[in-house]
Short mmCIF file of C-alpha atoms and ligand atoms in Angstrom, two decimals:
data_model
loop_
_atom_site.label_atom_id
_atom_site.label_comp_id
_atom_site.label_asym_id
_atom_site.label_seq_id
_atom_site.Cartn_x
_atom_site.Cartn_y
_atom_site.Cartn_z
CA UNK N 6 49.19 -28.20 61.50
CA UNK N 7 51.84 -27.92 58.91
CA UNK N 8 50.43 -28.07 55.30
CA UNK N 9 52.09 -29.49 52.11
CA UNK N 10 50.88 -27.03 50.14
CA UNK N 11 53.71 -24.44 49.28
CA UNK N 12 52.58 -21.45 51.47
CA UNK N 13 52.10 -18.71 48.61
CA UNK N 14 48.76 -17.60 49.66
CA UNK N 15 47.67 -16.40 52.70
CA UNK N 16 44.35 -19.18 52.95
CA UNK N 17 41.66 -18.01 55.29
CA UNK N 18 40.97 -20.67 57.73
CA UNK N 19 37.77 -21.96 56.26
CA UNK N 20 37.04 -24.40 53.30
CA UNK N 21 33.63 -24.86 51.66
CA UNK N 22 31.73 -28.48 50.99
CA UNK N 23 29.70 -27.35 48.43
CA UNK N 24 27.96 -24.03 46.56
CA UNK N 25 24.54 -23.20 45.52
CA UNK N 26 24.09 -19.97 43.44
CA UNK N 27 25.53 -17.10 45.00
CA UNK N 28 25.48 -19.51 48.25
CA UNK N 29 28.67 -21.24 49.65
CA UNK N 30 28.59 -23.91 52.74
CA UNK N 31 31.21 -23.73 54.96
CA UNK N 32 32.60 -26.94 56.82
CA UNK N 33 31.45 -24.65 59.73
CA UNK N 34 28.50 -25.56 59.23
CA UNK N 35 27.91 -21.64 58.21
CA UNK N 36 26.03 -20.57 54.82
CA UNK N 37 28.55 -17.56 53.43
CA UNK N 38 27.03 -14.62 50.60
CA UNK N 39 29.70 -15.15 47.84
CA UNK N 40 30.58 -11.64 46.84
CA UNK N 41 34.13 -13.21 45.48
CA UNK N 42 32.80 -15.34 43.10
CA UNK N 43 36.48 -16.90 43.34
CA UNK N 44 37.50 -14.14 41.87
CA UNK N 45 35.14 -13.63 39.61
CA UNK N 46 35.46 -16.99 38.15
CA UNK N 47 32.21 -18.57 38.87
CA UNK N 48 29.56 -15.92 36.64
CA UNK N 49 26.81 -18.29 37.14
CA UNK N 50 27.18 -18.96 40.73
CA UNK N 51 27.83 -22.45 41.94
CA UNK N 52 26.39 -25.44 40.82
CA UNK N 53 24.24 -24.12 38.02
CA UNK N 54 22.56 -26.72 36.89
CA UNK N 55 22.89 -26.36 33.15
CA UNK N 56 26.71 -25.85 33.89
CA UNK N 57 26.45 -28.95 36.00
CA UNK N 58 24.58 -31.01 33.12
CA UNK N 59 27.33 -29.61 30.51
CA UNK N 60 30.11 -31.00 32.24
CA UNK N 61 28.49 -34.35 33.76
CA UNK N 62 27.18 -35.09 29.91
CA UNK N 63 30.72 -34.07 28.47
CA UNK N 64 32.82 -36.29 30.90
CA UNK N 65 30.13 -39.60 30.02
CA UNK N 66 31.77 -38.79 26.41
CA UNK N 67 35.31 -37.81 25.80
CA UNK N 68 37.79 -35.45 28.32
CA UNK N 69 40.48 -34.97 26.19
CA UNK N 70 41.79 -35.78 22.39
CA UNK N 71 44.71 -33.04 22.27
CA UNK N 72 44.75 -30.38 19.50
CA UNK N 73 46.28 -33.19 17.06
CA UNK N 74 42.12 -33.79 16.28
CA UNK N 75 39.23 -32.09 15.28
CA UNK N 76 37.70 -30.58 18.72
CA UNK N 77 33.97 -29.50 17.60
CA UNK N 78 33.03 -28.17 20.97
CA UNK N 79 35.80 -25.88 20.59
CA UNK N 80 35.46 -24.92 17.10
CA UNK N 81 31.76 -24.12 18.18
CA UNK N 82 32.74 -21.81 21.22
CA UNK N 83 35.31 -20.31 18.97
CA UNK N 84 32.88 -19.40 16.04
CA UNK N 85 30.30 -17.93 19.13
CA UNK N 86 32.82 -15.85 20.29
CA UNK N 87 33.92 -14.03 17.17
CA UNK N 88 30.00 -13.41 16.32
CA UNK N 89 29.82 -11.69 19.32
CA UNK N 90 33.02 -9.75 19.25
CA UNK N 91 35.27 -8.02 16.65
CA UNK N 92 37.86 -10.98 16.42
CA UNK N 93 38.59 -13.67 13.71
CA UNK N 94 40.52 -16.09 15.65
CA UNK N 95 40.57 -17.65 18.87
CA UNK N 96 43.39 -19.49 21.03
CA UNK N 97 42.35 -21.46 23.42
CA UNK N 98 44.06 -21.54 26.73
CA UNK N 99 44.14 -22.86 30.78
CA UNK N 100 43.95 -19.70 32.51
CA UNK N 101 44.14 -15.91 32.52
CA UNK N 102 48.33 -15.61 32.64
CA UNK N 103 48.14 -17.90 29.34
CA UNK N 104 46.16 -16.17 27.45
CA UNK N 105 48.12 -13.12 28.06
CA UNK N 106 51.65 -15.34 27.55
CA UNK N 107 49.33 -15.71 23.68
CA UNK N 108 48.42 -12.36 23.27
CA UNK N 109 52.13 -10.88 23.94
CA UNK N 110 53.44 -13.72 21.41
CA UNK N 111 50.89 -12.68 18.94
CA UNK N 112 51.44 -9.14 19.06
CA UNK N 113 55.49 -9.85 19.13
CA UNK N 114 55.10 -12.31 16.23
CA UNK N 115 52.65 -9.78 14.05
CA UNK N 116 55.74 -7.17 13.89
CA UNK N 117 58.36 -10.60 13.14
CA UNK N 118 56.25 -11.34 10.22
CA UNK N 119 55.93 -7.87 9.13
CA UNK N 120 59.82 -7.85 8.69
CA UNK N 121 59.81 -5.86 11.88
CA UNK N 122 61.39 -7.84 15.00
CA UNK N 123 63.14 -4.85 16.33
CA UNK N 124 59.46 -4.57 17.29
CA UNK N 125 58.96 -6.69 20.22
CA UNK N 126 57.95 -3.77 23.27
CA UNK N 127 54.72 -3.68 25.24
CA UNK N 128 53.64 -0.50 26.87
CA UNK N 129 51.59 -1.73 30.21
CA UNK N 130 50.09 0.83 32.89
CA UNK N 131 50.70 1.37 36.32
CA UNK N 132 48.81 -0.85 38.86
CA UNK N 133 48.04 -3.63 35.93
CA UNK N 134 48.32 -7.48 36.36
CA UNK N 135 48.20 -9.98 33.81
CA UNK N 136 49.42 -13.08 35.45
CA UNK N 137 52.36 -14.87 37.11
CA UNK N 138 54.36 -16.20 34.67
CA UNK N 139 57.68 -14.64 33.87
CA UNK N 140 56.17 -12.65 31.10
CA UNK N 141 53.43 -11.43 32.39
CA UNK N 142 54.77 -10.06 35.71
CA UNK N 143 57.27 -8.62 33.32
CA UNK N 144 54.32 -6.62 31.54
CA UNK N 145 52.28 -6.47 35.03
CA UNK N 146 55.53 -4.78 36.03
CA UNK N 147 54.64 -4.73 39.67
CA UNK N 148 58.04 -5.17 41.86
CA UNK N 149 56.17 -7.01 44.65
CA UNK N 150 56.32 -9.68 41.89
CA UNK N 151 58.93 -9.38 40.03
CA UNK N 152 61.48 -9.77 42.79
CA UNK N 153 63.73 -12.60 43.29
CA UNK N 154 63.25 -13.58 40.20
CA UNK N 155 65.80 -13.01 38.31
CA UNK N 156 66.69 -10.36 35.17
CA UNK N 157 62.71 -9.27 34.14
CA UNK N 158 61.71 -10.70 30.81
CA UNK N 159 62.61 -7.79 28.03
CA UNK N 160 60.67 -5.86 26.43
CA UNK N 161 57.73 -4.29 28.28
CA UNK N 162 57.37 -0.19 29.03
CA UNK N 163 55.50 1.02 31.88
CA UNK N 164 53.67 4.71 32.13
CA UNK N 165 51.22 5.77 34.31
CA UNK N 166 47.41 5.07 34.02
CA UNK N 167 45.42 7.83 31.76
CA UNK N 168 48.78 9.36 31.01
CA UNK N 169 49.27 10.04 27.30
CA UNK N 170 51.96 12.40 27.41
CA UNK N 171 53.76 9.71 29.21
CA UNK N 172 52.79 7.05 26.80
CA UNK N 173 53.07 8.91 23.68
CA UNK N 174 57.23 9.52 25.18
CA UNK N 175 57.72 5.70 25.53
CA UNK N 176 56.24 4.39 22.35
CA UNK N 177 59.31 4.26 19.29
CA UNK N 178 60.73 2.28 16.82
CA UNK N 179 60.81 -0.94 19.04
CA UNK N 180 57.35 -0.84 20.00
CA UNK N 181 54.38 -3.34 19.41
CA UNK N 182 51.82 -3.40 21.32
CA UNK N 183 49.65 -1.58 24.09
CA UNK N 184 47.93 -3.83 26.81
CA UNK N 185 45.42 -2.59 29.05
CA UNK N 186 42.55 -3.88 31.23
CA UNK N 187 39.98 -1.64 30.43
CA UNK N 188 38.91 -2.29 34.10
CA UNK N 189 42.02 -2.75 36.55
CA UNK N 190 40.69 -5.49 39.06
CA UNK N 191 43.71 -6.23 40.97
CA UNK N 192 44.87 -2.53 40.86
CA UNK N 193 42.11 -1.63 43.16
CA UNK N 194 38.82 -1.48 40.57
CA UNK N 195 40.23 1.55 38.56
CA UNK N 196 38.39 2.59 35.58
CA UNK N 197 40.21 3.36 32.74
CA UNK N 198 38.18 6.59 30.80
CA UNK N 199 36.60 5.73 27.68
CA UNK N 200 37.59 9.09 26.26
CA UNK N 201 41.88 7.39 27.22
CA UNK N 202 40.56 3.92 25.76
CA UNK N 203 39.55 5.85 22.13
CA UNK N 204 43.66 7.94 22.60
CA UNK N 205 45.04 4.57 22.97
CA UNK N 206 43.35 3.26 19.74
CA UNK N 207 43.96 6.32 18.13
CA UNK N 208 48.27 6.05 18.90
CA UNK N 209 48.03 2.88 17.93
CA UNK N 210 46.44 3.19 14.10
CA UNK N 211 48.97 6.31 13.88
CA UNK N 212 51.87 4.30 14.41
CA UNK N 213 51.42 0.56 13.84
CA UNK N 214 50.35 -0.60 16.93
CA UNK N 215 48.28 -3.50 18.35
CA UNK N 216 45.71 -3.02 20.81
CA UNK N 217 45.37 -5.38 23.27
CA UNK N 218 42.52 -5.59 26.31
CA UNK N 219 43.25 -7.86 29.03
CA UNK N 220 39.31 -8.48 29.85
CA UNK N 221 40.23 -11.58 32.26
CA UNK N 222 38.36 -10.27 34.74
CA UNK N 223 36.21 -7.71 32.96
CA UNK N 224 34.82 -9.77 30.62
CA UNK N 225 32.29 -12.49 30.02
CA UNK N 226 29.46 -10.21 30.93
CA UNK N 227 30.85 -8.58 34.41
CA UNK N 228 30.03 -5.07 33.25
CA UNK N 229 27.00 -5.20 31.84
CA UNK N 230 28.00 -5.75 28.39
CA UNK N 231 29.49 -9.35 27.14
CA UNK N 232 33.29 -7.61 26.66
CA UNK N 233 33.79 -4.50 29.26
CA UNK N 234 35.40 -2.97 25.09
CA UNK N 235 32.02 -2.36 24.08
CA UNK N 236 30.99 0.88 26.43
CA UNK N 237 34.50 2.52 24.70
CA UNK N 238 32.83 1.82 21.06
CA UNK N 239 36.65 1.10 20.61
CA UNK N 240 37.90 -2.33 19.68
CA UNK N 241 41.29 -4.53 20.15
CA UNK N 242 43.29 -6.05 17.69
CA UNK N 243 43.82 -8.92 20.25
CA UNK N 244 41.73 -9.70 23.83
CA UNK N 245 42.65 -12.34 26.54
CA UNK N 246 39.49 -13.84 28.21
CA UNK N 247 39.82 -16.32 31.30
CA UNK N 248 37.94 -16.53 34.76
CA UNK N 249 34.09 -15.95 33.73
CA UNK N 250 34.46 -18.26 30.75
CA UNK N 251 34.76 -21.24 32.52
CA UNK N 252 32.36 -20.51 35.31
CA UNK N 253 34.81 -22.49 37.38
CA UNK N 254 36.31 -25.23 34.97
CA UNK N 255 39.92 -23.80 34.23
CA UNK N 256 39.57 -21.97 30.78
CA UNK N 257 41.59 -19.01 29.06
CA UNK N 258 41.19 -17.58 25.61
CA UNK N 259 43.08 -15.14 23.17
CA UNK N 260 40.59 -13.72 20.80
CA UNK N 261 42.11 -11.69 17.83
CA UNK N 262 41.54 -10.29 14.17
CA UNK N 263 43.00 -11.98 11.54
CA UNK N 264 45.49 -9.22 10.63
CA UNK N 265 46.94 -9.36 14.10
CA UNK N 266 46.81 -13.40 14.38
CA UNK N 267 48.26 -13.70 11.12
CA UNK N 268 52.43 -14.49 13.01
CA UNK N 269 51.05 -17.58 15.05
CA UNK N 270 50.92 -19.95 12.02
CA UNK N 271 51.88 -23.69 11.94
CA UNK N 272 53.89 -24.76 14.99
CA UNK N 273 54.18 -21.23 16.02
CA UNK N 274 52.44 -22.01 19.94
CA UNK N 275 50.82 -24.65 21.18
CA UNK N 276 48.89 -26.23 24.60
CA UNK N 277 48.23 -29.59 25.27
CA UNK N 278 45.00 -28.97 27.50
CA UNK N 279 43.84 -25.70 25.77
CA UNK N 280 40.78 -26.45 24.45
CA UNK N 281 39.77 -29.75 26.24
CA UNK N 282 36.16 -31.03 25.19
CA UNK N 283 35.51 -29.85 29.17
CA UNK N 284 36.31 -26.57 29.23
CA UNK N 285 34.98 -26.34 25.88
CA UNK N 286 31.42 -27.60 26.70
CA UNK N 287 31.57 -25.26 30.26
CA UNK N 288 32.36 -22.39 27.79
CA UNK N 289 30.05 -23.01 25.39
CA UNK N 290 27.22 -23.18 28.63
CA UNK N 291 28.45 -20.13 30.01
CA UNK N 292 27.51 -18.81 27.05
CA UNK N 293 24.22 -19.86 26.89
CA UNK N 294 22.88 -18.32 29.76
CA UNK N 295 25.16 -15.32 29.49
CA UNK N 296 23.62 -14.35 25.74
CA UNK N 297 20.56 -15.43 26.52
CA UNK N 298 18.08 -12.41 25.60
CA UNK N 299 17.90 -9.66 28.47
CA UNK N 300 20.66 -11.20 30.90
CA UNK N 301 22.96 -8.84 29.98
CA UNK N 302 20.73 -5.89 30.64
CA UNK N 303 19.65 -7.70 33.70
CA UNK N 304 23.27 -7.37 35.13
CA UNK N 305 23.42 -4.03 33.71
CA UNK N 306 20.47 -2.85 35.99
CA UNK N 307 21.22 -4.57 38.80
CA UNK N 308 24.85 -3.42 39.03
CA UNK N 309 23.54 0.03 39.21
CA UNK N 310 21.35 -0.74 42.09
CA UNK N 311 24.56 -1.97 43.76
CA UNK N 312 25.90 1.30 43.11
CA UNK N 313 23.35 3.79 44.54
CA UNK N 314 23.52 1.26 47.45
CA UNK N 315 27.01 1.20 48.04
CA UNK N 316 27.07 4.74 47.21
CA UNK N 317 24.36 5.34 50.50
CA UNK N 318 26.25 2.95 52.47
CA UNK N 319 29.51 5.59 52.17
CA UNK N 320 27.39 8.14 53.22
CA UNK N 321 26.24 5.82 56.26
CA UNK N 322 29.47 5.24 56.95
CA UNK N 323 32.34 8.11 55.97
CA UNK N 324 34.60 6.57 58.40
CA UNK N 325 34.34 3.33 56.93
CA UNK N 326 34.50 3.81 53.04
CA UNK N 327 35.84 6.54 51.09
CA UNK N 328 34.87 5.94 47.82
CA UNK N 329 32.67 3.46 45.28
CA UNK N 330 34.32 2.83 41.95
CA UNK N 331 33.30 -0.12 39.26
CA UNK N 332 30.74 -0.44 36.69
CA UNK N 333 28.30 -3.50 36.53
CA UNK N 334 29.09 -6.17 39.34
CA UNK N 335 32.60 -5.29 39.61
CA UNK N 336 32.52 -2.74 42.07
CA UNK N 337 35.09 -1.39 44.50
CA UNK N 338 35.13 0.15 47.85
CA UNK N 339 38.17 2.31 49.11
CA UNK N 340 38.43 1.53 52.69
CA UNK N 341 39.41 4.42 55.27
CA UNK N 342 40.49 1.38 57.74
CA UNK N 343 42.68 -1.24 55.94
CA UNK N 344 40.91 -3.08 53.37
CA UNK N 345 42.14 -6.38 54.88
CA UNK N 346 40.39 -5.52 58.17
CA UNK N 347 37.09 -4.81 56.04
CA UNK N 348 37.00 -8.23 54.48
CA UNK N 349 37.17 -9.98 57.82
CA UNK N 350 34.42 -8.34 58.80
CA UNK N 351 32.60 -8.66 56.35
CA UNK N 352 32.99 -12.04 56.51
CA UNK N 353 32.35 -12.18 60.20
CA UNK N 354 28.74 -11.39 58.42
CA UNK N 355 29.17 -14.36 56.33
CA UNK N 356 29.89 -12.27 53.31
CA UNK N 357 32.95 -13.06 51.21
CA UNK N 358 34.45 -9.81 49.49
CA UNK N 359 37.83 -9.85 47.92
CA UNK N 360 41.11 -7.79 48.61
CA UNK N 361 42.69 -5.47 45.57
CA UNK N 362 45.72 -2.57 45.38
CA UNK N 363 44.90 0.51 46.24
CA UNK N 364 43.32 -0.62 49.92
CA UNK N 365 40.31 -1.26 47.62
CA UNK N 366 37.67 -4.65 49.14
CA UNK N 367 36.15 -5.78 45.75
CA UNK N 368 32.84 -6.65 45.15
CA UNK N 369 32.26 -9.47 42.50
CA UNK N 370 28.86 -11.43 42.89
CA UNK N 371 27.90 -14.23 40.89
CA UNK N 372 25.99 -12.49 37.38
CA UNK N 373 22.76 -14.34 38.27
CA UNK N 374 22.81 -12.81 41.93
CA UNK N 375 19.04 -11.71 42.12
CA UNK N 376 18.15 -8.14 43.64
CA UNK N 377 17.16 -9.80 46.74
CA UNK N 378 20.41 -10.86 47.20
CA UNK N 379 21.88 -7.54 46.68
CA UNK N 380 20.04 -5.67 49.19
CA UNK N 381 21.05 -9.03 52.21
CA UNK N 382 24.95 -8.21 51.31
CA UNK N 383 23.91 -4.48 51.68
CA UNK N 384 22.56 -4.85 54.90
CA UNK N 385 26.05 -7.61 55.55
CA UNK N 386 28.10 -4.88 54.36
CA UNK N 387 25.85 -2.56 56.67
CA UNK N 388 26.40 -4.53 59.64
CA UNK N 389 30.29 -5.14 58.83
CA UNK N 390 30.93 -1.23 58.79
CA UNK N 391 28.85 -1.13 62.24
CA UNK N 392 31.21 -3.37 63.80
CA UNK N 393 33.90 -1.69 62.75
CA UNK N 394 32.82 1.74 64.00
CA UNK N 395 32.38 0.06 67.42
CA UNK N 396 35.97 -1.00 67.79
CA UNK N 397 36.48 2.29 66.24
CA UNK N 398 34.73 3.55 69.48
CA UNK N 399 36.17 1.29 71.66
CA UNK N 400 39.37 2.09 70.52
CA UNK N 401 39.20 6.14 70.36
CA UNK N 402 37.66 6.20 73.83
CA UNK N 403 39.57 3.84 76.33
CA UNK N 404 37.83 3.07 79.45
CA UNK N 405 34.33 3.57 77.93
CA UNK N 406 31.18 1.42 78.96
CA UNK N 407 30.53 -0.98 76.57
C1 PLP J 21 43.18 -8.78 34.44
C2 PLP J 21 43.84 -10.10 34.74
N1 PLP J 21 44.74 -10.59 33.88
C3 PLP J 21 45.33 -11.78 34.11
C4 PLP J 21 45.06 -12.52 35.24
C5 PLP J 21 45.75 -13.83 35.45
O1 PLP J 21 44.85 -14.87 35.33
P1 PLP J 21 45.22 -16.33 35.90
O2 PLP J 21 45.32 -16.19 37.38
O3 PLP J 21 44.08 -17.21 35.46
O4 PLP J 21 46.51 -16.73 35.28
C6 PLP J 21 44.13 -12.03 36.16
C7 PLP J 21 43.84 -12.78 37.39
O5 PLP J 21 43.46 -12.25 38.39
C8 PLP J 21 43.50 -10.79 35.90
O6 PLP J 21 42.61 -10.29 36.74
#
């Protein structure tokens, strides 16, 4: 069957009806383990009832006024995020490639105001992403994305991850800005050091620079901590926040400190939907549960039981997994065997996992996902690599008795 949906993804052929917690029902009549979290959008799983109350309650009142009124949900979730964070400001956005598009305005517009718009360069890293919008495949500098689409938006450096010799030759007289994710998801679950996170901040005090984290995907609680920033003890000028935020209802933010916020004045950018009274009273229930005393710590703990558990299940299976990278409950397993094959077995175990660069499967359960839980997609992921090594088998020994 032909679909009307441009084909730019590659959809698996299976569609849910509906989600409970870490839970998802397939209309094949199969219960799946969500170890995606689509993408580790949905933090609270699905359907959490408080989320589910938020919403329903919000909609029985008022969807959407536009940003020519007073918004108090959003002035509310603004105000909780800069308590919890070292920004002033917030933008609110749709989605994670908006909040980006924000951040690189910001940071462009901060050096304009200065009487500085020869300053208008990003220096990215190697392996990022930070959306699909001309700008930020122009700063996620990837070619796989930038091609065929015409002359790449100007202005953004690449150097290699954790390479400051590199970076320190690229930054001059024309740059702005540094943008990192102090987690690469897409890249393949690379860690960025703390010890290269406290060089970058460093480079940029010494010459003028704005820090920006891309923490769309590392944020919101994912690593144990509410921003992924906080295990550096260095902080941005300017951070992007999407996915987690929402818990599923499409929300992005640009969090920043007044000094580098202080270019987008009056009329300088704009949304129509960004900052809806929905995504603003999903936001502010995300955070509920997420700052709710102990939560936190709770992920903390139990992403490092699903480390020492994906870090026996290597050792169960070296011809399966190479390596375990992540921190929290966004973890990463280098495949020996292509990472695509991985995932479909995994999910011939009814677990979803998620694809990433580097031939990496990414693990990214809901943050409620109770310890229980973990130890059923350990003995999924357990089973998956067993199948595996049986075609392996099968494979290396023709003719063999089955
Ligand atoms: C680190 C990072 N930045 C930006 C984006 C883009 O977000 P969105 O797809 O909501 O535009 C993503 C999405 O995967 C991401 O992981």
């Amino acid at each position: 069957m032909t679909s009307p949906l441009l084909p730019t993804f590659a959809r698996a052929e299976l569609s849910f009806e509906k989600g409970e917690g870490p839970w998802l029902y397939g209309r094949d009549g199969e219960r799946y383990l969500d170890f995606g979290a689509g993408i580790a959008v949905n933090a609270l799983g699905h359907a959490h009832p408080h989320l589910v109350k938020a919403l329903a309650e919000q909609a029985g009142k008022i969807w959407h006024s536009s940003n020519l009124f007073q918004i108090p949900e959003g002035e509310r979730l603004a105000q909780r995020l800069v308590d919890n964070t070292f920004a002033d400001f917030v933008f609110f956005a749709n989605s994670g490639a908006e909040a980006n598009e924000a951040a690189i305005k910001m940071a462009r517009r901060y050096h304009y105001v200065n009487g500085n718009p020869e300053r208008f360069h990003i220096v990215t890293f190697e392996g990022a992403f930070h959306g699909r919008t001309l700008g930020t495949i122009a700063a996620g500098g990837q070619a796989k994305y930038l091609e065929g689409f015409g002359p790449k938006v100007q202005g953004f450096d690449q150097v290699p991850a954790e390479d400051l010799e590199a970076l320190k030759a690229v930054i001059g007289p024309q740059t702005a800005a540094l943008m990192i994710e102090p987690i690469q998801g897409e890249g393949g679950v690379r860690n960025v050091s703390n010890a290269f996170l406290r060089e970058l901040r460093a480079l940029c005090d010494q010459h003028g620079l704005l820090l920006i984290f891309d923490e769309i995907q590392t944020g919101v609680g994912r690593t144990g901590k509410l921003f992924a920033y906080e295990w550096s003890g260095v902080t941005p000028d300017i951070m992007t926040v999407a996915k987690g935020i929402g818990g599923g209802f499409p929300l992005g933010a640009c969090l920043a400190t007044a000094e580098a916020g202080k270019g987008l004045t009056l009329g300088t950018h704009g949304t129509t939907f960004g900052g809806n009274p929905l995504a603003m009273a999903v936001g502010n229930a995300v955070l509920d549960v997420i700052l709710e005393p102990g939560f936190l710590e709770s992920v903390e703990r139990k992403g490092l039981l699903l480390k020492q558990r994906l870090a026996e299940l290597k050792d169960r299976h070296p011809s399966i997994i190479a390596e375990v990278r992540g921190q929290g409950l966004i973890m990463g397993l280098r495949t020996v065997v292509p990472n695509t094959e991985f995932v479909s077995a995994a999910r011939a175990q009814k677990l979803i996992v998620i694809g990433a660069g580097d031939n990496v499967v990414r693990l990214l359960p809901p943050l409620i996902i109770t310890e229980a839980d973990l130890a059923e997609a350990i003995n999924r992921l357990d089973a998956a690599c067993a199948a595996i090594e049986a075609g392996q088998k099968t494979t290396a020994q023709p003719g063999a008795v089955q």
